[in-house]
Short mmCIF file of C-alpha atoms in Angstrom, two decimals:
data_model
loop_
_atom_site.label_atom_id
_atom_site.label_comp_id
_atom_site.label_asym_id
_atom_site.label_seq_id
_atom_site.Cartn_x
_atom_site.Cartn_y
_atom_site.Cartn_z
CA MET A 1 9.78 140.71 98.25
CA THR A 2 11.59 141.28 95.04
CA VAL A 3 12.45 137.60 94.67
CA ILE A 4 8.91 136.51 95.41
CA GLY A 5 7.55 138.97 92.85
CA VAL A 6 9.89 137.71 90.19
CA LEU A 7 8.88 134.12 90.91
CA VAL A 8 5.19 134.98 90.67
CA ILE A 9 5.71 136.71 87.36
CA ALA A 10 7.73 133.76 86.05
CA VAL A 11 5.06 131.27 87.13
CA ALA A 12 2.33 133.34 85.50
CA LEU A 13 4.34 133.63 82.28
CA ILE A 14 4.93 129.86 82.21
CA ALA A 15 1.23 129.24 82.77
CA VAL A 16 0.28 131.53 79.90
CA ILE A 17 2.78 129.89 77.53
CA THR A 18 1.60 126.43 78.60
CA LEU A 19 -2.00 127.36 78.04
CA ALA A 20 -1.16 128.80 74.62
CA LYS A 21 0.57 125.61 73.60
CA ALA A 22 -2.19 123.42 74.99
CA VAL A 23 -5.07 125.14 73.21
CA ARG A 24 -5.23 125.13 69.36
CA ILE A 25 -8.05 126.67 67.29
CA VAL A 26 -8.19 125.36 63.69
CA PRO A 27 -10.23 127.38 61.11
CA GLN A 28 -12.67 125.86 58.65
CA GLN A 29 -11.29 123.98 55.58
CA ARG A 30 -7.92 123.44 57.21
CA GLN A 31 -6.25 120.51 58.92
CA ASP A 32 -3.19 120.58 61.20
CA VAL A 33 -0.85 117.59 61.38
CA VAL A 34 0.36 117.06 64.99
CA GLU A 35 3.54 115.23 65.97
CA ARG A 36 4.42 114.03 69.46
CA LEU A 37 8.13 113.94 70.09
CA GLY A 38 8.79 113.90 66.30
CA LYS A 39 6.25 111.20 65.44
CA TYR A 40 2.84 111.64 63.82
CA LYS A 41 0.20 111.69 66.53
CA ARG A 42 -3.07 112.95 65.09
CA THR A 43 -4.74 115.45 62.79
CA LEU A 44 -6.54 118.46 64.18
CA ASN A 45 -9.91 119.17 62.62
CA PRO A 46 -11.53 122.61 62.42
CA GLY A 47 -12.55 123.96 65.85
CA LEU A 48 -11.05 123.94 69.37
CA ASN A 49 -8.38 121.30 70.02
CA LEU A 50 -6.19 120.56 73.11
CA LEU A 51 -2.54 119.53 72.92
CA VAL A 52 0.02 118.36 75.46
CA PRO A 53 2.26 121.35 76.01
CA PHE A 54 5.91 120.97 75.11
CA VAL A 55 5.23 117.42 73.88
CA ASP A 56 2.83 117.84 70.92
CA ALA A 57 3.74 120.15 68.04
CA VAL A 58 1.99 121.13 64.79
CA ARG A 59 4.04 119.89 61.82
CA THR A 60 2.09 121.42 58.89
CA LYS A 61 -1.09 123.36 58.25
CA VAL A 62 -2.80 121.92 55.18
CA ASP A 63 -5.39 123.92 53.22
CA MET A 64 -8.21 121.54 52.20
CA ARG A 65 -9.82 123.89 49.63
CA GLU A 66 -9.50 123.43 45.87
CA GLN A 67 -6.53 125.34 44.57
CA VAL A 68 -5.61 126.77 41.18
CA VAL A 69 -2.06 126.85 39.90
CA SER A 70 -0.96 128.43 36.61
CA PHE A 71 2.33 127.09 35.36
CA PRO A 72 4.60 129.21 33.13
CA PRO A 73 4.66 128.43 29.37
CA GLN A 74 6.65 125.34 28.50
CA PRO A 75 8.33 124.69 25.09
CA VAL A 76 7.12 121.41 23.59
CA ILE A 77 8.15 119.73 20.32
CA THR A 78 5.40 118.25 18.17
CA SER A 79 5.66 115.13 16.00
CA ASP A 80 6.35 117.28 12.92
CA ASN A 81 9.36 118.91 14.67
CA LEU A 82 7.79 122.25 15.48
CA VAL A 83 8.39 123.95 18.82
CA VAL A 84 5.25 125.30 20.44
CA SER A 85 4.80 127.06 23.75
CA ILE A 86 2.01 125.66 25.94
CA ASP A 87 0.54 127.42 28.96
CA THR A 88 -1.44 125.21 31.37
CA VAL A 89 -3.72 125.73 34.36
CA LEU A 90 -4.15 123.03 37.04
CA TYR A 91 -7.02 122.57 39.55
CA PHE A 92 -6.41 120.28 42.52
CA LYS A 93 -7.34 119.73 46.17
CA VAL A 94 -5.80 117.85 49.12
CA VAL A 95 -7.95 114.92 50.24
CA ASP A 96 -5.47 113.41 52.74
CA SER A 97 -3.37 115.86 54.69
CA VAL A 98 -1.19 113.16 56.29
CA ARG A 99 -0.06 111.63 53.01
CA ALA A 100 0.36 115.08 51.46
CA THR A 101 2.71 115.84 54.35
CA TYR A 102 4.70 112.64 54.61
CA GLU A 103 4.53 111.02 51.15
CA ILE A 104 6.22 113.89 49.28
CA SER A 105 8.24 116.84 50.35
CA SER A 106 6.63 119.44 48.04
CA PHE A 107 3.51 118.21 46.27
CA LEU A 108 3.06 121.50 44.36
CA GLN A 109 6.47 121.30 42.74
CA ALA A 110 5.94 117.63 42.03
CA ILE A 111 2.61 118.35 40.28
CA GLU A 112 4.24 121.04 38.14
CA GLN A 113 7.04 118.78 36.94
CA LEU A 114 4.66 115.90 36.35
CA THR A 115 2.42 118.16 34.27
CA VAL A 116 5.33 119.33 32.12
CA THR A 117 6.64 115.83 31.43
CA THR A 118 3.17 114.41 30.71
CA LEU A 119 2.38 117.35 28.41
CA ARG A 120 5.56 116.78 26.43
CA ASN A 121 4.72 113.11 26.01
CA VAL A 122 1.21 113.85 24.81
CA ILE A 123 2.12 116.73 22.45
CA GLY A 124 5.13 114.80 21.10
CA SER A 125 2.77 112.22 19.62
CA LEU A 126 0.64 114.83 17.80
CA ASP A 127 1.35 117.10 14.88
CA LEU A 128 0.76 120.85 15.07
CA GLU A 129 -2.67 120.88 13.43
CA ARG A 130 -3.99 118.10 15.64
CA ALA A 131 -2.45 119.65 18.74
CA LEU A 132 -4.25 122.90 18.01
CA THR A 133 -7.61 121.17 17.48
CA SER A 134 -7.41 118.44 20.17
CA ARG A 135 -7.39 120.40 23.40
CA ASP A 136 -10.16 118.35 24.99
CA GLU A 137 -8.29 115.12 24.26
CA ILE A 138 -5.05 116.55 25.72
CA ASN A 139 -6.88 117.77 28.81
CA ARG A 140 -8.46 114.35 29.45
CA HIS A 141 -5.14 112.58 29.01
CA LEU A 142 -3.30 114.95 31.34
CA SER A 143 -6.05 114.76 33.96
CA GLY A 144 -6.00 110.93 33.92
CA VAL A 145 -2.21 110.66 34.27
CA LEU A 146 -1.94 113.32 37.00
CA ASP A 147 -4.86 111.94 38.98
CA GLU A 148 -3.41 108.44 38.93
CA THR A 149 0.04 109.61 40.05
CA THR A 150 -0.98 112.21 42.64
CA GLY A 151 -3.47 109.86 44.25
CA ARG A 152 -0.60 108.31 46.21
CA TRP A 153 0.17 111.75 47.63
CA GLY A 154 -3.32 112.36 48.94
CA ILE A 155 -4.07 114.90 46.18
CA LYS A 156 -7.00 114.90 43.78
CA VAL A 157 -6.48 116.62 40.37
CA THR A 158 -9.95 117.85 39.39
CA ARG A 159 -9.22 119.59 36.10
CA VAL A 160 -6.37 120.44 33.71
CA GLU A 161 -6.82 123.19 31.12
CA ILE A 162 -4.50 124.29 28.31
CA LYS A 163 -4.68 128.04 28.39
CA ALA A 164 -2.71 128.79 25.23
CA ILE A 165 -0.73 127.04 22.48
CA GLU A 166 1.62 129.43 20.71
CA PRO A 167 3.32 128.17 17.50
CA PRO A 168 6.38 129.97 16.06
CA ALA A 169 5.90 133.32 14.32
CA SER A 170 6.68 131.92 10.86
CA ILE A 171 4.14 129.16 11.35
CA ARG A 172 1.54 131.69 12.50
CA ASP A 173 2.13 133.76 9.35
CA SER A 174 1.75 130.67 7.15
CA MET A 175 -1.40 129.66 8.98
CA GLU A 176 -2.86 133.15 8.61
CA LYS A 177 -2.11 133.14 4.88
CA GLN A 178 -3.67 129.69 4.55
CA MET A 179 -6.77 130.75 6.46
CA ARG A 180 -7.01 133.95 4.43
CA ALA A 181 -6.81 131.95 1.19
CA GLU A 182 -9.40 129.54 2.50
CA ARG A 183 -11.76 132.37 3.42
CA ASP A 184 -11.24 133.95 -0.01
CA ARG A 185 -12.01 130.62 -1.65
CA ARG A 186 -15.18 130.21 0.40
CA ALA A 187 -16.21 133.78 -0.38
CA ALA A 188 -15.70 133.16 -4.11
CA ILE A 189 -17.68 129.93 -3.91
CA LEU A 190 -20.51 131.63 -2.05
CA THR A 191 -20.53 134.48 -4.57
CA ALA A 192 -20.66 132.03 -7.48
CA GLU A 193 -23.42 130.06 -5.77
CA GLY A 194 -25.38 133.25 -5.20
CA HIS A 195 -24.98 134.32 -8.85
CA LYS A 196 -25.98 130.85 -9.98
CA GLN A 197 -29.10 130.86 -7.82
CA SER A 198 -29.92 134.37 -9.04
CA VAL A 199 -29.63 133.32 -12.70
CA ILE A 200 -31.67 130.18 -12.08
CA LEU A 201 -34.40 132.09 -10.28
CA THR A 202 -34.46 134.74 -13.01
CA ALA A 203 -34.75 132.06 -15.70
CA GLU A 204 -37.48 130.32 -13.74
CA GLY A 205 -39.32 133.61 -13.39
CA ASP A 206 -39.03 134.34 -17.12
CA LYS A 207 -40.21 130.83 -17.91
CA GLN A 208 -43.22 131.08 -15.64
CA SER A 209 -43.99 134.55 -16.96
CA ALA A 210 -43.84 133.33 -20.59
CA VAL A 211 -45.99 130.31 -19.75
CA LEU A 212 -48.56 132.43 -17.95
CA ARG A 213 -48.55 135.02 -20.75
CA ALA A 214 -49.02 132.30 -23.40
CA ASP A 215 -51.76 130.72 -21.35
CA GLY A 216 -53.45 134.10 -20.96
CA ASP A 217 -53.27 134.74 -24.71
CA ARG A 218 -54.66 131.28 -25.39
CA GLN A 219 -57.52 131.81 -22.96
CA ALA A 220 -58.19 135.24 -24.47
CA GLN A 221 -58.28 133.81 -28.01
CA ILE A 222 -60.51 130.96 -26.88
CA LEU A 223 -62.90 133.34 -25.16
CA GLN A 224 -62.84 135.69 -28.15
CA ALA A 225 -63.54 132.80 -30.53
CA GLU A 226 -66.31 131.56 -28.28
CA GLY A 227 -67.76 135.08 -28.17
CA GLN A 228 -67.66 135.38 -31.96
CA ALA A 229 -69.16 131.94 -32.33
CA LYS A 230 -71.99 132.86 -29.94
CA ALA A 231 -72.52 136.15 -31.79
CA ILE A 232 -72.66 134.41 -35.17
CA ARG A 233 -74.96 131.73 -33.76
CA THR A 234 -77.21 134.39 -32.24
CA VAL A 235 -77.38 136.34 -35.52
CA PHE A 236 -77.95 133.14 -37.46
CA ASP A 237 -80.73 132.04 -35.14
CA ALA A 238 -82.30 135.50 -35.22
CA ILE A 239 -82.26 135.54 -39.03
CA HIS A 240 -83.85 132.10 -39.22
CA GLN A 241 -86.44 132.96 -36.59
CA ALA A 242 -87.31 136.27 -38.32
CA ASN A 243 -87.47 134.57 -41.77
CA PRO A 244 -86.65 137.79 -43.73
CA SER A 245 -88.00 138.18 -47.26
CA GLN A 246 -86.12 139.10 -50.40
CA LYS A 247 -87.16 142.76 -50.17
CA VAL A 248 -85.49 143.16 -46.77
CA LEU A 249 -82.26 141.64 -48.08
CA ALA A 250 -82.37 143.92 -51.10
CA TYR A 251 -82.93 146.92 -48.86
CA GLN A 252 -79.97 145.97 -46.68
CA TYR A 253 -77.80 145.57 -49.79
CA LEU A 254 -78.75 149.06 -50.96
CA GLN A 255 -77.75 150.46 -47.57
CA ALA A 256 -74.34 148.73 -47.75
CA LEU A 257 -73.41 150.06 -51.19
CA PRO A 258 -72.46 153.62 -50.07
CA GLN A 259 -70.18 152.19 -47.38
CA ILE A 260 -68.43 150.00 -49.94
CA ALA A 261 -67.82 152.97 -52.21
CA GLN A 262 -66.37 155.14 -49.40
CA GLY A 263 -63.23 152.99 -48.92
CA SER A 264 -59.98 154.99 -49.19
CA ALA A 265 -58.25 152.11 -51.02
CA ASN A 266 -61.04 151.65 -53.59
CA LYS A 267 -59.58 153.75 -56.38
CA VAL A 268 -60.33 151.49 -59.37
CA TRP A 269 -63.56 149.50 -59.68
CA ILE A 270 -64.53 147.02 -62.39
CA VAL A 271 -68.24 147.62 -62.80
CA PRO A 272 -70.02 144.83 -64.68
CA ALA A 273 -72.71 145.68 -67.21
CA GLU A 274 -75.23 143.65 -65.29
CA LEU A 275 -74.99 146.00 -62.27
CA THR A 276 -77.81 148.22 -63.56
CA LYS A 277 -79.98 145.23 -64.18
CA ALA A 278 -79.33 143.99 -60.66
CA LEU A 279 -80.23 147.35 -59.27
CA GLU A 280 -83.37 147.44 -61.44
CA GLY A 281 -84.28 143.98 -60.14
CA MET A 282 -83.84 145.07 -56.55
CA GLY A 283 -85.81 148.23 -57.24
CA GLY A 284 -88.56 146.12 -58.71
CA ALA A 285 -88.47 143.94 -55.67
CA LEU A 286 -88.84 146.98 -53.45
CA GLY A 287 -91.58 148.44 -55.64
CA GLY A 288 -93.66 145.26 -55.65
CA LEU A 289 -93.54 144.62 -51.95
CA SER A 290 -97.28 144.86 -51.57
CA GLN A 291 -98.00 142.42 -54.42
CA MET A 292 -95.89 139.52 -53.02
CA VAL A 293 -97.77 136.60 -51.58
CA GLY A 294 -97.31 136.04 -47.86
CA ASP A 295 -95.52 139.39 -47.50
CA LEU A 296 -98.33 141.70 -46.52
CA PRO A 297 -97.48 144.28 -43.88
CA ALA A 298 -98.81 143.77 -40.40
CA PRO A 299 -101.64 146.01 -39.27
CA GLU A 300 -99.59 147.53 -36.53
CA ALA A 301 -96.87 148.55 -39.07
CA ALA A 302 -99.13 150.40 -41.52
CA GLU A 303 -98.26 153.80 -40.19
CA HIS A 304 -94.60 153.19 -40.95
CA ALA A 305 -95.07 152.34 -44.64
CA SER A 306 -94.42 155.86 -45.84
CA GLN A 307 -91.28 156.09 -43.78
CA VAL A 308 -90.00 152.81 -45.20
CA GLN A 309 -90.66 154.07 -48.73
CA ARG A 310 -88.72 157.26 -48.05
CA GLU A 311 -85.80 155.30 -46.66
CA ALA A 312 -85.90 152.99 -49.67
CA ALA A 313 -85.84 156.01 -52.00
CA GLU A 314 -82.89 157.53 -50.15
CA ALA A 315 -81.02 154.21 -50.26
CA ALA A 316 -81.71 153.91 -53.99
CA GLN A 317 -80.47 157.46 -54.59
CA ALA A 318 -77.27 156.72 -52.61
CA ALA A 319 -76.74 153.48 -54.56
CA ALA A 320 -77.20 155.31 -57.86
CA ASP A 321 -74.74 158.02 -56.84
CA ALA A 322 -72.23 155.41 -55.79
CA ALA A 323 -72.61 153.56 -59.09
CA GLN A 324 -72.18 156.80 -61.07
CA GLN A 325 -69.08 157.71 -59.03
CA ILE A 326 -67.61 154.29 -59.62
CA HIS A 327 -68.39 154.63 -63.36
CA ASP A 328 -66.63 158.01 -63.51
CA GLU A 329 -63.55 156.71 -61.66
CA VAL A 330 -63.34 153.76 -64.03
CA ARG A 331 -63.49 156.11 -67.07
CA VAL A 332 -60.75 158.35 -65.65
CA ALA A 333 -58.56 155.33 -64.92
CA GLU A 334 -59.03 153.98 -68.45
CA ALA A 335 -58.20 157.39 -69.94
CA GLN A 336 -54.98 157.58 -67.91
CA ALA A 337 -54.05 154.05 -68.89
CA THR A 338 -54.60 154.58 -72.67
CA GLY A 339 -52.99 158.02 -72.81
CA GLY A 340 -56.20 159.83 -73.81
CA ASN A 341 -57.26 157.33 -76.52
CA LYS A 342 -60.69 155.85 -76.15
CA PRO A 343 -60.36 152.21 -75.06
CA GLN A 344 -61.77 149.47 -77.20
CA GLY A 345 -63.80 147.20 -74.97
CA LEU A 346 -67.20 146.71 -73.42
CA PRO A 347 -69.79 149.47 -73.87
CA ALA A 348 -70.41 151.64 -70.86
CA PRO A 349 -73.46 150.76 -68.80
CA GLU A 350 -76.42 153.03 -68.94
CA PRO A 351 -76.83 155.41 -66.02
CA VAL A 352 -79.33 154.27 -63.40
CA SER A 353 -81.89 156.67 -62.08
CA PRO A 354 -83.01 156.46 -58.46
CA ALA A 355 -86.66 156.22 -59.52
CA SER A 356 -85.96 153.07 -61.53
CA LEU A 357 -84.69 151.34 -58.40
CA THR A 358 -87.99 151.80 -56.54
CA GLU A 359 -90.43 151.18 -59.44
CA ASP A 360 -92.09 147.87 -60.07
CA PRO A 361 -90.53 145.84 -62.89
CA ALA A 362 -94.04 145.12 -64.26
CA ASP A 363 -94.73 148.83 -64.60
CA GLN A 364 -91.43 149.28 -66.39
CA ARG A 365 -92.31 146.50 -68.80
CA GLU A 366 -95.73 148.12 -69.47
CA ARG A 367 -94.01 151.47 -70.22
CA GLY A 368 -91.64 149.71 -72.51
#
């Protein structure tokens, strides 16, 4: 019984091992390379696969997903003999698991060494400034060379990126100083440009302001001149339409005499001897208003005749006072000029009475 039990257990164990070796489950995005008696037989795809126990064996399990590998920084010499440290990142995927297994022993190590040698060739033909500013060109060149070489290994290089380019510390200090000087220069240029634009705009504003102010003054003077011209034309037309007589003009002259005498600067007057005669003539003109032909008062103005006469008398009195005041001021000025001696010159005009200014010259001649 013991021997039979051991045999049963051994048979069951062999069956389980055989079944385990015969059945192979491959996960998604993976391929298994199978060899039969040391020779490539087939490739197992994802899912359930059956093998011949103890005859077929899985050589390698290849991951078909895209992989990312970051290589350590590599020292590279540029064309201007500067050593820079370059850190790269590589993206690749296996497209043929059989060739990736049998064409090269370690495709990952091979890709790393190929990347380093290609990077040194590319950077060696560039100077430092171009190497720092030509990353896209370096990436395209590396990607083309690696893709062409690794294609024989069943590997597709999808992308190569330069993660960092580190120049020496002394070069970094020089570059920082250069960039700082460049930024200072640009700042100074921008400040000067801003000041220039400010001065230009201020000058333009002053110019426009002066032009507008001059134009405003010109328009004001033109309008003022036009207003004065219209006023003079209106007065002139009104005078011609009214056709005033000599008595009205004489009356207006009598009203203006007190205003002439009231000037603060009129300290010395030269009074001609004919002034009294002129005043007598104007008085005669005012006195003989009713006897002038074509100058009869209108019927509707009869009630104002007395008022006009009173105003004429007041104007004559004011004119006489003004003439007397002027005569006195002239005498005082002559006395001061001659030191108290009586000047030898024209005789003094006779004083004019207000009544003589309003009387008719014919009546005065009859009295004479």
